[in-house]
């Protein structure tokens, strides 16, 4: 339910409505527009006496929300949410590219890739310190040591860091090192983790589960948003189907569908959604053509020696080509690449 | 198995090899390159005495083909196949757009749409006279009457006609009226129909089955190709998954995967692959960005009154916008729209 | 829409209603119960003047049907349809087992298997003369020669024959040799074939498409039923999912779902639904436990030498064991195996 | 890799081999048979000098394991693992039935259901105190209060308690109240939780993820087993497919497949795998017919008033009928229901 306040109604009237909402055990989310304020009401709406509210001063009208997700919906917040990331803004007109290795393997290797992706125009560095692996006997990541290397790579390159968090009790530690907490596909419905990420108020990159519906993805985002943490970016990373020539099936429909259903920024991970580096550039172009706000890409200098996901990693050389292609597509849809550190430093 | 002949080897040597192949009950498919000829050998290869062939004059080497599809594979025919369609060529550098109503409903309606899509830049007219419908009680198409309207629309607009054929015994009739025989998703593994279409030597647009793998699509094409009919264009039209916000899931990965596996032209049908007109333009842009050679689009002047598929049909106005957007994307990937009749007539 | 006539209303009144229905362009399907007759009305119901009909003599009430399938629904025909098959009845209390090779490979081989499955208690012989194969280069069946061998096997063993028909023009030929026309999964939405099978008035075994919904299966059956051919048995044969340890996923839910939605008999094909002979007996038991009316099973004396589907064929020895297990399950759910020829001949 | 020791080889030789294995950084898992001991070796096997080991006294032969899961495989432990549960043993000849409400809603309601399912023959009580819900606004369970009610219900009925744990830090608390820790489908790849459950050494019921492959389920079990916790029971609960008449698709194939791949007990949850109480009994019968070792069933006295999953809950009356039907099937496959508390108390 949304309460649309009258244009330029005084602050005290808004405050009064908020208090009324909280008195009956519900939550109020304020959304300040240029002219008017909208108050989102979340909770068991059946207890609301609609007539009572309509008699309060300052209220123009009351609008129901038809989706099970509320704060995530475009009905609730019509304008695009912008997700600030160290200078650039995800969700804004500029396309944002996050790149780096699947997992952090060594200090030197990470620094090398970080500098390569920065030079190619990436806006942020990705890399896993904690790795969710199907087998308990596979490489599980370097842990806190990996986080330290990521922090050092940020120091050196100026790129903000995106890295995965796998358990609620890891949230404070990872948040200390990372600019964005990534919640992986396997944990999309790990509600304890979603709560902890919401409470942290730290930016979150939320990946769609391998067989999650789009509505379930928005409901997972709602868990984070319901803690007042609005800094959430959604990531399509391929779904599981019967097709076997690719690791997953990129649900390209999800890009325009999500952009119409939610105000949150939407990016695509073509490395996982194809599972094969040969198809990454084509699907990256498709994503931006379809309206994605950004990309997250796996890059490795020697893919065949990577400890994980080598088959789907681009070399730095191919990554440079991909960035150029994506730039052309961005311009064809009336957008551009977000200003990059590489350009900034070249200019100075 | 492919036999690579020596550069500039004399015709008689090639002819001799072909005869040897046919003598042991196999088929030979010639592929003439600029410098050299490649002979594809199809059938039960186990009976071939490889040593014997290598001793024949003119043979450079013999290469096995690792896929169950042979003539459809890029190994067999490395260069893109071009699919001629009344002036334009599908599979060439220029993007080809096929547009029209889901089903032919009336003479006047069809002529109106045909002219609208021609003006907007479409290269061919689609429209179903025979409609495969899930329910026996639903509108099943106008039949031969619909074919006549299509022929008249071609007369008036100059647009070649693409229309569906549903049974082997319909092939001669439909081929008399249509420029391209469409084989629908439900019939992708209707082998009697594939045989009849192959034998007809008429151009064929083959749609991927709703849960066919990419390899099965290529095997279905192989049924047509094995009759010597090389004029086949493949069409991705969405696959069935668990996602419910869209009618199907567009398998955008299939575009670069098919382009790497086969020399046949590949187009996408975003009307069926999304099932919702609001997402058609975004997915059309994505398809061309990913490397598709064309699009097939449902257009209807009054979608809400269409007898079938109204929800996924663009109005002529939205179709014009889509064509403009696709043109920009085509140029961003170094291609263009194929020259259209509209432009031709405007110029004259 | 169903018109429920009054108990014991005279024939002329029923006839009058049927004429009224046909006068407005609709079809009437009579369903004669012990006490009363129900007239199913199929077509565009919106044109029916309900009040007018309620005033006619003999009508008790009019009931709408909420499903897109009509004649196939339990609402339309509440009691189980029985599907007669040379002495036994599919859909009755007794479980019916159809068994034989995937494809007819030779006269001797077929006779050997036919006698083996008869001795083990099978009620009908399966075997493909026309084989839908993914590859045009694979064994496509013996054609009419295979049909002749099947007819001879019926002569010798007394088992009725079930065999696949792949194209509308094959229907008369196959119907001349076979007791039941099988329509395979790939052709479940081959509407020309469904029409031809419906018109033939020959018994039909209709297999669910590899990714057809249960409702689509019922709609496909409706195509046959709408020609007045009520001798249709439905067959679950596994659906395509992401799971790879088995060829398909047996949708065991489909058994009770279909039994509640339709009056038609329902059988299961565990050979295709698992793709692995080791799991066939377990899934056959499950099917009967869940309420299936029968089974169709692939049996081959030397599975490793079969020209198709060897991996999923039972040896005659394993088939005997399966029949014994299924018998025990049938009794545990208050049913039994249908009386078999083997028992009949043993007794005499 | 498995080291098969000679029959009746002395303990010191076994101990020596274990030490050798640990010296090179690998783990040894002992499996004591009646005659001989098998030592499973887990870790990076490539570092093992096979010749060196074969020269040690007491070793008969060394067998590689071909699956990515090791301790979970039947190769590793050929005999069925028995999972003790307060008197009965899951995985043994007797079928075990776990029943109760989806979520614990009130003290009185829980006691009522607990007594009803005990009287009907259930062997354990299920009920969620912590509920993973798609929406943050839905009822999330009573938490520790719910655990207390479960403990009281165990006190009163003697039924052991199975309840879900959702986060690693909840494990000690839930383990204090529950006899079996349930890990839900959404958390099947929550590796932090799997580690915590493994370390707890508490019995674990592990549900298959909604789109997890069978191999991924076994890999998830391996995470628990690799901590030396062998008390794991696997649960098929339906997978996500395109079919919409049921909430999920019961993968009945998974029962015989799992029984052949692993020694762990396997049960089925027909309440979730169908999502509709009308189909629960049929699928419960199918599961036992296919070889399942048990069932977990949702029961609620007033399903239409349940706070969650009412549509798929059996009433106590229908549950009694289901138990009788399952008993008949168990006997038809040469098994029986495990001895129940109800029978025990009726006897005394």
PDB file of N, CA, C and O in Angstrom, chain B residues 110-141:
ATOM      1  N   UNK B 110      -4.944  -8.091 -43.922  1.00  0.00           N
ATOM      2  CA  UNK B 110      -3.609  -8.522 -44.317  1.00  0.00           C
ATOM      3  C   UNK B 110      -2.937  -7.470 -45.193  1.00  0.00           C
ATOM      4  O   UNK B 110      -1.761  -7.133 -44.993  1.00  0.00           O
ATOM      5  N   UNK B 111      -3.693  -6.924 -46.162  1.00  0.00           N
ATOM      6  CA  UNK B 111      -3.097  -5.912 -47.046  1.00  0.00           C
ATOM      7  C   UNK B 111      -2.666  -4.692 -46.246  1.00  0.00           C
ATOM      8  O   UNK B 111      -1.592  -4.128 -46.487  1.00  0.00           O
ATOM      9  N   UNK B 112      -3.461  -4.328 -45.268  1.00  0.00           N
ATOM     10  CA  UNK B 112      -3.123  -3.167 -44.443  1.00  0.00           C
ATOM     11  C   UNK B 112      -1.803  -3.404 -43.696  1.00  0.00           C
ATOM     12  O   UNK B 112      -0.898  -2.576 -43.707  1.00  0.00           O
ATOM     13  N   UNK B 113      -1.702  -4.564 -43.068  1.00  0.00           N
ATOM     14  CA  UNK B 113      -0.474  -4.859 -42.306  1.00  0.00           C
ATOM     15  C   UNK B 113       0.717  -4.968 -43.264  1.00  0.00           C
ATOM     16  O   UNK B 113       1.800  -4.457 -42.978  1.00  0.00           O
ATOM     17  N   UNK B 114       0.496  -5.626 -44.404  1.00  0.00           N
ATOM     18  CA  UNK B 114       1.606  -5.835 -45.343  1.00  0.00           C
ATOM     19  C   UNK B 114       2.196  -4.496 -45.771  1.00  0.00           C
ATOM     20  O   UNK B 114       3.420  -4.321 -45.812  1.00  0.00           O
ATOM     21  N   UNK B 115       1.305  -3.550 -46.050  1.00  0.00           N
ATOM     22  CA  UNK B 115       1.822  -2.242 -46.479  1.00  0.00           C
ATOM     23  C   UNK B 115       2.513  -1.517 -45.331  1.00  0.00           C
ATOM     24  O   UNK B 115       3.546  -0.876 -45.510  1.00  0.00           O
ATOM     25  N   UNK B 116       1.938  -1.664 -44.142  1.00  0.00           N
ATOM     26  CA  UNK B 116       2.555  -1.001 -42.982  1.00  0.00           C
ATOM     27  C   UNK B 116       3.957  -1.543 -42.719  1.00  0.00           C
ATOM     28  O   UNK B 116       4.892  -0.783 -42.482  1.00  0.00           O
ATOM     29  N   UNK B 117       4.127  -2.855 -42.731  1.00  0.00           N
ATOM     30  CA  UNK B 117       5.453  -3.398 -42.417  1.00  0.00           C
ATOM     31  C   UNK B 117       6.431  -3.104 -43.556  1.00  0.00           C
ATOM     32  O   UNK B 117       7.623  -2.896 -43.315  1.00  0.00           O
ATOM     33  N   UNK B 118       5.930  -3.040 -44.781  1.00  0.00           N
ATOM     34  CA  UNK B 118       6.803  -2.679 -45.899  1.00  0.00           C
ATOM     35  C   UNK B 118       7.317  -1.249 -45.713  1.00  0.00           C
ATOM     36  O   UNK B 118       8.513  -0.979 -45.850  1.00  0.00           O
ATOM     37  N   UNK B 119       6.402  -0.353 -45.355  1.00  0.00           N
ATOM     38  CA  UNK B 119       6.815   1.050 -45.163  1.00  0.00           C
ATOM     39  C   UNK B 119       7.838   1.167 -44.035  1.00  0.00           C
ATOM     40  O   UNK B 119       8.724   2.007 -44.061  1.00  0.00           O
ATOM     41  N   UNK B 120       7.663   0.316 -43.024  1.00  0.00           N
ATOM     42  CA  UNK B 120       8.571   0.390 -41.875  1.00  0.00           C
ATOM     43  C   UNK B 120       9.930  -0.228 -42.170  1.00  0.00           C
ATOM     44  O   UNK B 120      10.872  -0.079 -41.394  1.00  0.00           O
ATOM     45  N   UNK B 121      10.033  -0.929 -43.307  1.00  0.00           N
ATOM     46  CA  UNK B 121      11.338  -1.472 -43.677  1.00  0.00           C
ATOM     47  C   UNK B 121      11.457  -2.980 -43.634  1.00  0.00           C
ATOM     48  O   UNK B 121      12.558  -3.519 -43.780  1.00  0.00           O
ATOM     49  N   UNK B 122      10.353  -3.688 -43.443  1.00  0.00           N
ATOM     50  CA  UNK B 122      10.432  -5.160 -43.439  1.00  0.00           C
ATOM     51  C   UNK B 122      10.826  -5.680 -44.816  1.00  0.00           C
ATOM     52  O   UNK B 122      10.539  -5.042 -45.831  1.00  0.00           O
ATOM     53  N   UNK B 123      11.485  -6.855 -44.830  1.00  0.00           N
ATOM     54  CA  UNK B 123      11.953  -7.446 -46.081  1.00  0.00           C
ATOM     55  C   UNK B 123      11.071  -8.580 -46.559  1.00  0.00           C
ATOM     56  O   UNK B 123      11.209  -9.032 -47.690  1.00  0.00           O
ATOM     57  N   UNK B 124      10.231  -9.100 -45.670  1.00  0.00           N
ATOM     58  CA  UNK B 124       9.350 -10.198 -46.072  1.00  0.00           C
ATOM     59  C   UNK B 124       8.114 -10.151 -45.191  1.00  0.00           C
ATOM     60  O   UNK B 124       8.108  -9.542 -44.109  1.00  0.00           O
ATOM     61  N   UNK B 125       7.060 -10.803 -45.671  1.00  0.00           N
ATOM     62  CA  UNK B 125       5.774 -10.816 -44.972  1.00  0.00           C
ATOM     63  C   UNK B 125       5.534 -12.190 -44.368  1.00  0.00           C
ATOM     64  O   UNK B 125       5.669 -13.205 -45.054  1.00  0.00           O
ATOM     65  N   UNK B 126       5.204 -12.226 -43.090  1.00  0.00           N
ATOM     66  CA  UNK B 126       4.814 -13.496 -42.484  1.00  0.00           C
ATOM     67  C   UNK B 126       3.305 -13.477 -42.243  1.00  0.00           C
ATOM     68  O   UNK B 126       2.677 -12.407 -42.220  1.00  0.00           O
ATOM     69  N   UNK B 127       2.714 -14.658 -42.033  1.00  0.00           N
ATOM     70  CA  UNK B 127       1.286 -14.758 -41.765  1.00  0.00           C
ATOM     71  C   UNK B 127       0.861 -16.195 -41.928  1.00  0.00           C
ATOM     72  O   UNK B 127       1.228 -16.849 -42.904  1.00  0.00           O
ATOM     73  N   UNK B 128       0.088 -16.705 -40.975  1.00  0.00           N
ATOM     74  CA  UNK B 128      -0.268 -18.115 -40.994  1.00  0.00           C
ATOM     75  C   UNK B 128      -1.616 -18.362 -41.656  1.00  0.00           C
ATOM     76  O   UNK B 128      -2.608 -17.736 -41.279  1.00  0.00           O
ATOM     77  N   UNK B 129      -1.666 -19.246 -42.641  1.00  0.00           N
ATOM     78  CA  UNK B 129      -2.928 -19.673 -43.241  1.00  0.00           C
ATOM     79  C   UNK B 129      -3.378 -20.977 -42.586  1.00  0.00           C
ATOM     80  O   UNK B 129      -4.564 -21.208 -42.378  1.00  0.00           O
ATOM     81  N   UNK B 130      -2.405 -21.825 -42.255  1.00  0.00           N
ATOM     82  CA  UNK B 130      -2.669 -23.044 -41.470  1.00  0.00           C
ATOM     83  C   UNK B 130      -2.066 -22.823 -40.094  1.00  0.00           C
ATOM     84  O   UNK B 130      -0.878 -22.549 -39.983  1.00  0.00           O
ATOM     85  N   UNK B 131      -2.896 -22.895 -39.058  1.00  0.00           N
ATOM     86  CA  UNK B 131      -2.416 -22.571 -37.709  1.00  0.00           C
ATOM     87  C   UNK B 131      -2.424 -23.798 -36.819  1.00  0.00           C
ATOM     88  O   UNK B 131      -3.477 -24.394 -36.598  1.00  0.00           O
ATOM     89  N   UNK B 132      -1.288 -24.190 -36.283  1.00  0.00           N
ATOM     90  CA  UNK B 132      -1.294 -25.275 -35.298  1.00  0.00           C
ATOM     91  C   UNK B 132      -1.775 -24.713 -33.964  1.00  0.00           C
ATOM     92  O   UNK B 132      -1.112 -23.868 -33.369  1.00  0.00           O
ATOM     93  N   UNK B 133      -2.928 -25.115 -33.509  1.00  0.00           N
ATOM     94  CA  UNK B 133      -3.483 -24.565 -32.266  1.00  0.00           C
ATOM     95  C   UNK B 133      -3.621 -25.664 -31.227  1.00  0.00           C
ATOM     96  O   UNK B 133      -4.043 -26.777 -31.547  1.00  0.00           O
ATOM     97  N   UNK B 134      -3.297 -25.329 -29.998  1.00  0.00           N
ATOM     98  CA  UNK B 134      -3.360 -26.318 -28.913  1.00  0.00           C
ATOM     99  C   UNK B 134      -4.759 -26.904 -28.789  1.00  0.00           C
ATOM    100  O   UNK B 134      -4.917 -28.088 -28.500  1.00  0.00           O
ATOM    101  N   UNK B 135      -5.779 -26.088 -29.037  1.00  0.00           N
ATOM    102  CA  UNK B 135      -7.158 -26.569 -28.902  1.00  0.00           C
ATOM    103  C   UNK B 135      -7.797 -26.834 -30.262  1.00  0.00           C
ATOM    104  O   UNK B 135      -7.702 -26.012 -31.173  1.00  0.00           O
ATOM    105  N   UNK B 136      -8.511 -27.967 -30.396  1.00  0.00           N
ATOM    106  CA  UNK B 136      -9.211 -28.227 -31.662  1.00  0.00           C
ATOM    107  C   UNK B 136     -10.374 -27.271 -31.867  1.00  0.00           C
ATOM    108  O   UNK B 136     -10.920 -27.199 -32.971  1.00  0.00           O
ATOM    109  N   UNK B 137     -10.761 -26.538 -30.819  1.00  0.00           N
ATOM    110  CA  UNK B 137     -11.904 -25.636 -30.930  1.00  0.00           C
ATOM    111  C   UNK B 137     -11.479 -24.204 -31.236  1.00  0.00           C
ATOM    112  O   UNK B 137     -12.308 -23.322 -31.368  1.00  0.00           O
ATOM    113  N   UNK B 138     -10.153 -23.947 -31.303  1.00  0.00           N
ATOM    114  CA  UNK B 138      -9.670 -22.601 -31.595  1.00  0.00           C
ATOM    115  C   UNK B 138      -9.604 -22.388 -33.115  1.00  0.00           C
ATOM    116  O   UNK B 138      -9.600 -23.342 -33.890  1.00  0.00           O
ATOM    117  N   UNK B 139      -9.554 -21.123 -33.524  1.00  0.00           N
ATOM    118  CA  UNK B 139      -9.437 -20.739 -34.929  1.00  0.00           C
ATOM    119  C   UNK B 139      -8.227 -21.430 -35.566  1.00  0.00           C
ATOM    120  O   UNK B 139      -7.112 -21.289 -35.095  1.00  0.00           O
ATOM    121  N   UNK B 140      -8.463 -22.192 -36.636  1.00  0.00           N
ATOM    122  CA  UNK B 140      -7.394 -23.018 -37.204  1.00  0.00           C
ATOM    123  C   UNK B 140      -6.809 -22.410 -38.486  1.00  0.00           C
ATOM    124  O   UNK B 140      -6.061 -23.081 -39.195  1.00  0.00           O
ATOM    125  N   UNK B 141      -7.133 -21.192 -38.774  1.00  0.00           N
ATOM    126  CA  UNK B 141      -6.583 -20.567 -39.970  1.00  0.00           C
ATOM    127  C   UNK B 141      -7.549 -20.651 -41.145  1.00  0.00           C
ATOM    128  O   UNK B 141      -8.464 -21.467 -41.160  1.00  0.00           O
TER     129      UNK B 141
END
